[in-house]
Amino acid sequence: MVNINQPSNQIKLTNVSIVRIKRQKKRFELACYKNKVLEYRSGTEKDLDEVLQIPQIFLNVSKGAVAPTADLQKAFPGKTNDEIILEILMKGELQVGEKEREAQLEKLNNEVVAIVAGRCVDPTTKRVYTGSMIEKALGELREKGEKLRQQQKDGSAGEGSTANNIPIWHGVTSSRPAKALALEAIKALVYYQPIPIARARMKIRVLLPNNAPGVNGAAVKKCKAAVQDLFEKVEEVGGTAGEWECIGFVEPGKYKVMGDLVGTEMKGKGVVEVLDMADVHESEETG
């Protein structure tokens, strides 16, 4: 057998998906397993070993050219090798073939539609929409977004109709995770109302001790009032002699606000518990 000596800074890899980012006029690349990058970005895959073919940063994966340490330090000052890898993986551009790109975008689009459908309802009937109805509505918004973007480019958009003031849906992109895209889609749907739609409410239970060590009665009373103000609808108020309980519905965006409020005012003694992530009724329609 003939041994072929290969330069020490070259590593040959095959059947890879490349993630690329440009810094300081140089490009840096990661060699990843196919179909794993988007899973990692969406949080489905959490093990880097299942994503990276090798924990190495390249100047050119195809040529096997490893990035010199000096180039990395100049392009990513103060960051460790692991931190650089994570930045490239999360922010870099995924290089894939046309068929693979189409398949990935279709999968990502399906994930976004599923998230939106699970978090939104018809505000009148409280029923969820089918995936096909959500997809059709988003298609209308994408066309609207393209027209608005062209108007802004031509300078013909009306006052206040900039992307800074109103949500615009541009469709899915592989550089962003499904959850972030879904939240953007929901904002646009609620704003434009191509179909009657609202975010589903979360059902929350708040428990506050009436006599918590280190928390005076005035603070407890203030916290109770603030909690009830945050509820869109209070379903039940009660509890025991030692503990106050309030159950109700809030918009998902207010859940963290409520948790921070209780944690601060009650000095960590209260509890904010999610009883139901989305107060909805399943649609009887199919599609």
PDB file of N, CA, C and O in Angstrom, residues 34-35 96-107:
ATOM      1  N   LYS A  34     -25.276  16.689   6.555  1.00  0.00           N
ATOM      2  CA  LYS A  34     -26.445  17.166   5.826  1.00  0.00           C
ATOM      3  C   LYS A  34     -27.694  17.082   6.696  1.00  0.00           C
ATOM      4  O   LYS A  34     -27.873  16.142   7.460  1.00  0.00           O
ATOM      5  N   ASN A  35     -28.533  18.094   6.559  1.00  0.00           N
ATOM      6  CA  ASN A  35     -29.834  18.183   7.238  1.00  0.00           C
ATOM      7  C   ASN A  35     -29.741  18.462   8.735  1.00  0.00           C
ATOM      8  O   ASN A  35     -30.770  18.557   9.407  1.00  0.00           O
ATOM      9  N   VAL A  96     -25.926  24.723   0.225  1.00  0.00           N
ATOM     10  CA  VAL A  96     -26.494  23.422  -0.137  1.00  0.00           C
ATOM     11  C   VAL A  96     -26.860  23.419  -1.616  1.00  0.00           C
ATOM     12  O   VAL A  96     -26.964  24.470  -2.253  1.00  0.00           O
ATOM     13  N   GLY A  97     -27.092  22.231  -2.165  1.00  0.00           N
ATOM     14  CA  GLY A  97     -27.539  22.115  -3.545  1.00  0.00           C
ATOM     15  C   GLY A  97     -28.974  22.582  -3.689  1.00  0.00           C
ATOM     16  O   GLY A  97     -29.705  22.699  -2.698  1.00  0.00           O
ATOM     17  N   GLU A  98     -29.396  22.844  -4.907  1.00  0.00           N
ATOM     18  CA  GLU A  98     -30.723  23.395  -5.151  1.00  0.00           C
ATOM     19  C   GLU A  98     -31.834  22.481  -4.639  1.00  0.00           C
ATOM     20  O   GLU A  98     -32.769  22.931  -3.960  1.00  0.00           O
ATOM     21  N   LYS A  99     -31.744  21.173  -4.927  1.00  0.00           N
ATOM     22  CA  LYS A  99     -32.782  20.242  -4.477  1.00  0.00           C
ATOM     23  C   LYS A  99     -32.811  20.151  -2.951  1.00  0.00           C
ATOM     24  O   LYS A  99     -33.870  20.111  -2.337  1.00  0.00           O
ATOM     25  N   GLU A 100     -31.614  20.114  -2.351  1.00  0.00           N
ATOM     26  CA  GLU A 100     -31.534  20.026  -0.896  1.00  0.00           C
ATOM     27  C   GLU A 100     -32.074  21.308  -0.264  1.00  0.00           C
ATOM     28  O   GLU A 100     -32.777  21.267   0.744  1.00  0.00           O
ATOM     29  N   ARG A 101     -31.751  22.453  -0.884  1.00  0.00           N
ATOM     30  CA  ARG A 101     -32.239  23.732  -0.365  1.00  0.00           C
ATOM     31  C   ARG A 101     -33.763  23.778  -0.401  1.00  0.00           C
ATOM     32  O   ARG A 101     -34.405  24.214   0.556  1.00  0.00           O
ATOM     33  N   GLU A 102     -34.346  23.321  -1.504  1.00  0.00           N
ATOM     34  CA  GLU A 102     -35.801  23.320  -1.622  1.00  0.00           C
ATOM     35  C   GLU A 102     -36.433  22.411  -0.573  1.00  0.00           C
ATOM     36  O   GLU A 102     -37.458  22.756   0.033  1.00  0.00           O
ATOM     37  N   ALA A 103     -35.820  21.261  -0.352  1.00  0.00           N
ATOM     38  CA  ALA A 103     -36.349  20.321   0.642  1.00  0.00           C
ATOM     39  C   ALA A 103     -36.265  20.905   2.052  1.00  0.00           C
ATOM     40  O   ALA A 103     -37.197  20.767   2.855  1.00  0.00           O
ATOM     41  N   GLN A 104     -35.152  21.580   2.352  1.00  0.00           N
ATOM     42  CA  GLN A 104     -34.976  22.172   3.670  1.00  0.00           C
ATOM     43  C   GLN A 104     -35.951  23.319   3.898  1.00  0.00           C
ATOM     44  O   GLN A 104     -36.529  23.451   4.980  1.00  0.00           O
ATOM     45  N   LEU A 105     -36.142  24.150   2.869  1.00  0.00           N
ATOM     46  CA  LEU A 105     -37.066  25.267   3.006  1.00  0.00           C
ATOM     47  C   LEU A 105     -38.500  24.777   3.160  1.00  0.00           C
ATOM     48  O   LEU A 105     -39.295  25.358   3.913  1.00  0.00           O
ATOM     49  N   GLU A 106     -38.838  23.691   2.454  1.00  0.00           N
ATOM     50  CA  GLU A 106     -40.179  23.125   2.586  1.00  0.00           C
ATOM     51  C   GLU A 106     -40.400  22.588   4.003  1.00  0.00           C
ATOM     52  O   GLU A 106     -41.455  22.808   4.606  1.00  0.00           O
ATOM     53  N   LYS A 107     -39.382  21.922   4.533  1.00  0.00           N
ATOM     54  CA  LYS A 107     -39.482  21.394   5.892  1.00  0.00           C
ATOM     55  C   LYS A 107     -39.601  22.535   6.903  1.00  0.00           C
ATOM     56  O   LYS A 107     -40.415  22.492   7.830  1.00  0.00           O
TER      57      LYS A 107
END
